[in-house]
Tab-separated table of C-alpha atoms in Angstrom:
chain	number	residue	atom	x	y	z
B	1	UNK	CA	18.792	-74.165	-67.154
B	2	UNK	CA	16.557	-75.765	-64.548
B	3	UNK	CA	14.235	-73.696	-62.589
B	4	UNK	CA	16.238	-74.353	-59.120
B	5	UNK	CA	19.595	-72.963	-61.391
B	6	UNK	CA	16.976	-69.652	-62.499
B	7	UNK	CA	16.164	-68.980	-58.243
B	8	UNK	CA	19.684	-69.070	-57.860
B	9	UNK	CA	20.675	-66.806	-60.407
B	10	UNK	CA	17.985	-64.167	-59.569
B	11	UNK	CA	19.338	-64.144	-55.788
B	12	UNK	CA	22.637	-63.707	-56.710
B	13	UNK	CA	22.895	-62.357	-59.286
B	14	UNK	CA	27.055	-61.946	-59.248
B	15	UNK	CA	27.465	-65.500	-59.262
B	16	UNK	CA	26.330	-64.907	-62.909
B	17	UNK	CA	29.276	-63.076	-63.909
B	18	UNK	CA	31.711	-64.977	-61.552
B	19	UNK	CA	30.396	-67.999	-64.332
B	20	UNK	CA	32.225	-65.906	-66.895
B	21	UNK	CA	35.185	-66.259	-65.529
B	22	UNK	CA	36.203	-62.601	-65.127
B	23	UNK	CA	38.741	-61.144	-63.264
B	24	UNK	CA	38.894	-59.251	-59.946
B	25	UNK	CA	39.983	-56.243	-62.021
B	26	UNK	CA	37.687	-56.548	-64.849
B	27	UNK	CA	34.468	-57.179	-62.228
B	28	UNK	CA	36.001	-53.381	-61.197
B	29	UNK	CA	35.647	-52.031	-64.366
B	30	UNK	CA	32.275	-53.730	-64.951
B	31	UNK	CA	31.061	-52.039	-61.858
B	32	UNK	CA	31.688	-48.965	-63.151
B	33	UNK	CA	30.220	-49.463	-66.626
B	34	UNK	CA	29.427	-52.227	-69.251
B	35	UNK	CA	26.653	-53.554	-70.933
B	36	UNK	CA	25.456	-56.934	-72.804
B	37	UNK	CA	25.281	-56.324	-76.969
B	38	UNK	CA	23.226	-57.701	-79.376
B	39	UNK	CA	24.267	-58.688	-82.691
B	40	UNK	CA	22.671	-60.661	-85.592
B	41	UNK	CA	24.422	-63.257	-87.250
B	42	UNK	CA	21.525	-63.989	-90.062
B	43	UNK	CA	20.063	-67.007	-89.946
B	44	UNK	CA	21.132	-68.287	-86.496
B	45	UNK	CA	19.605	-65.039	-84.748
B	46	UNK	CA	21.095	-63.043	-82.714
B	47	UNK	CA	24.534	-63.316	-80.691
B	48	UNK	CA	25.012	-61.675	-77.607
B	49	UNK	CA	28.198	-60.527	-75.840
B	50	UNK	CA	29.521	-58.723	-72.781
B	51	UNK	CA	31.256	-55.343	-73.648
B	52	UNK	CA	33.099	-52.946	-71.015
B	53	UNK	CA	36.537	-51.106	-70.745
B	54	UNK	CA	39.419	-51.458	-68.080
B	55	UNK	CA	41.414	-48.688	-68.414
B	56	UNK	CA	41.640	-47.798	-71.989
B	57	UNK	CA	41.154	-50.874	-74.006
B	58	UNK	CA	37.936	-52.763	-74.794
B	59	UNK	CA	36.791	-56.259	-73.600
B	60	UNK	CA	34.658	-57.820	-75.284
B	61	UNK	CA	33.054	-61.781	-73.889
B	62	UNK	CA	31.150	-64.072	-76.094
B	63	UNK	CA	27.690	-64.827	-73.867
B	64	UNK	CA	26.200	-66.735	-76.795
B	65	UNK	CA	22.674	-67.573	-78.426
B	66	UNK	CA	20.745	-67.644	-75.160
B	67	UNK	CA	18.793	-64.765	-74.827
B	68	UNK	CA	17.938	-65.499	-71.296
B	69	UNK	CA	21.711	-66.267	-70.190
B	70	UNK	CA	21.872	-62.882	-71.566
B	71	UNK	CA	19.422	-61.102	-69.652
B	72	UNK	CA	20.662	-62.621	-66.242
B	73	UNK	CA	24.078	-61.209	-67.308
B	74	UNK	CA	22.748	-58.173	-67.894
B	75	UNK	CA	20.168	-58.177	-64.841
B	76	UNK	CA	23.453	-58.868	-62.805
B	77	UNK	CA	25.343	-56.075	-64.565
B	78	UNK	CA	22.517	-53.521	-63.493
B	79	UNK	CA	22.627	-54.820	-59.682
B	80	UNK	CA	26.903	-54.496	-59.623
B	81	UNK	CA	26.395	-50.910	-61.452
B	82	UNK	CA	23.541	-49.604	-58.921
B	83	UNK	CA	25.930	-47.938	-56.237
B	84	UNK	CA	27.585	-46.596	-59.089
B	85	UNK	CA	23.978	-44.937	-60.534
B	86	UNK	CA	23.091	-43.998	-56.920
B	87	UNK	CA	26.338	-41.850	-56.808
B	88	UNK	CA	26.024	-40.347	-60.129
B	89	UNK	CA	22.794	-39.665	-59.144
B	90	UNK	CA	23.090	-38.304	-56.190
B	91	UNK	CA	26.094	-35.990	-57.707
B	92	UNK	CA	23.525	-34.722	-59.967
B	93	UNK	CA	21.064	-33.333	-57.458
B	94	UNK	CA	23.576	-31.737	-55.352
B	95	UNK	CA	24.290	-29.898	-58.862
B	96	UNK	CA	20.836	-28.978	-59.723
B	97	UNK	CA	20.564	-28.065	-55.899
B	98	UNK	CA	23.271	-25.678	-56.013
B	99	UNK	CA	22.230	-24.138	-59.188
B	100	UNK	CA	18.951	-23.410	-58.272
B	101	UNK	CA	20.765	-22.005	-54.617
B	102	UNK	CA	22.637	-19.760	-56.685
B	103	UNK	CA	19.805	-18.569	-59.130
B	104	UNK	CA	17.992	-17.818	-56.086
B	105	UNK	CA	20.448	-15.593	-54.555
B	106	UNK	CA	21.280	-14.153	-57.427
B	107	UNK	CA	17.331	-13.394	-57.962
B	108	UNK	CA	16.703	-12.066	-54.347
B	109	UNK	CA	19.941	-10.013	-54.274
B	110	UNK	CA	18.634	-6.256	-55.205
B	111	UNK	CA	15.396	-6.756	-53.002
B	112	UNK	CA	17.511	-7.558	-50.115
B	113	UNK	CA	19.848	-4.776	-50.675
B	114	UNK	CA	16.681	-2.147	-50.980
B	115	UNK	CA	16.134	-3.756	-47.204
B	116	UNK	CA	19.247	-2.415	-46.236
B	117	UNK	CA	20.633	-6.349	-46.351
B	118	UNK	CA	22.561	-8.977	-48.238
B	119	UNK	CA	23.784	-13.057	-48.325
B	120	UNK	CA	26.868	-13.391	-46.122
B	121	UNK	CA	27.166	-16.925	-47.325
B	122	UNK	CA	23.854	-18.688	-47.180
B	123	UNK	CA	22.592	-16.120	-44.016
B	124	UNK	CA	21.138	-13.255	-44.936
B	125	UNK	CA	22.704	-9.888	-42.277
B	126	UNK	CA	21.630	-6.223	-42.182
B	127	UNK	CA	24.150	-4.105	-44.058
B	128	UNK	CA	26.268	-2.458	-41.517
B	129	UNK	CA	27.353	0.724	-40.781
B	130	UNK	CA	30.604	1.520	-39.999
B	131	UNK	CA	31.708	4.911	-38.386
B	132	UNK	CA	34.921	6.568	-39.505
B	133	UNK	CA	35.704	9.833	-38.511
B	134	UNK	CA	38.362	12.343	-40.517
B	135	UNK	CA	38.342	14.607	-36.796
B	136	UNK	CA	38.168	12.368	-33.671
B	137	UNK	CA	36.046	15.837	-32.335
B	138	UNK	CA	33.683	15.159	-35.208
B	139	UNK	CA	31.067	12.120	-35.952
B	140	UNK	CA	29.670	13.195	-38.935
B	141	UNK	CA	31.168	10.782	-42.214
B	142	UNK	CA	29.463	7.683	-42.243
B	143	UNK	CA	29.940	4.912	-44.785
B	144	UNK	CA	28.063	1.773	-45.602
B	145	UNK	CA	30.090	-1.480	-45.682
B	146	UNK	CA	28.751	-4.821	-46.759
């Protein structure tokens, strides 16, 4: 590989796994997840391949000896999987968010009520008072609704 072919690769870096010939489907799937595996085949060093799933079965792509072939597949892998990360990411802090939302609430629920208030959904309201009367001539029973 000549330098000029290197530049190339490192700019775009899905041209790299367009090289291997892959379907629309299986460049899908590869978005999703997939990874390049290293095996040793004794004295020739190691072998590296291209391993991912579409739907339930396994695909598995000879990259060869190259260990630098390998890391532009792989480098190229990491850039088709990053929206992917980003989401799962993001998913995951919206989760820890909404945990530590709920411990909270959970945590400053008996001071408010000592206040006289309480969380109506993420606002926090004064506890109201609602006047019901047993004899219209009478205002005496009061109750305390939340």
């Amino acid at each position: 590989m000549t330098a000029n072919d290197h530049d190339r690769a490192a700019t775009e870096p899905v041209s790299v796994l367009q090289g291997l010939r892959l379907t629309s489907v299986e460049l899908q799937a590869l978005a999703r997840q997939g990874f390049v595996a290293c095996e040793s085949r004794g004295a020739r060093g190691p072998y590296f391949k291209l391993r991912f799933r579409v739907g339930s079965n396994q695909v598995v792509r000879g990259l060869g000896w190259d260990a630098d072939f390998a890391a532009e597949v792989q480098a190229a892998i990491c850039e088709l999987q990053q929206p992917r990360r980003r989401q799962l990411d993001m998913a995951r802090l919206i989760a820890e968010a909404a945990q530590a939302l709920r411990a909270t609430k959970h945590t400053l629920r008996e001071p408010l009520a000592e206040l006289g208030l309480h969380f109506h959904g993420q606002a926090i309201r004064r506890t109201r008072v609602v006047r019901r009367t047993a004899n219209p001539a009478t205002n005496t029973d009061l109750i305390a609704t939340t």
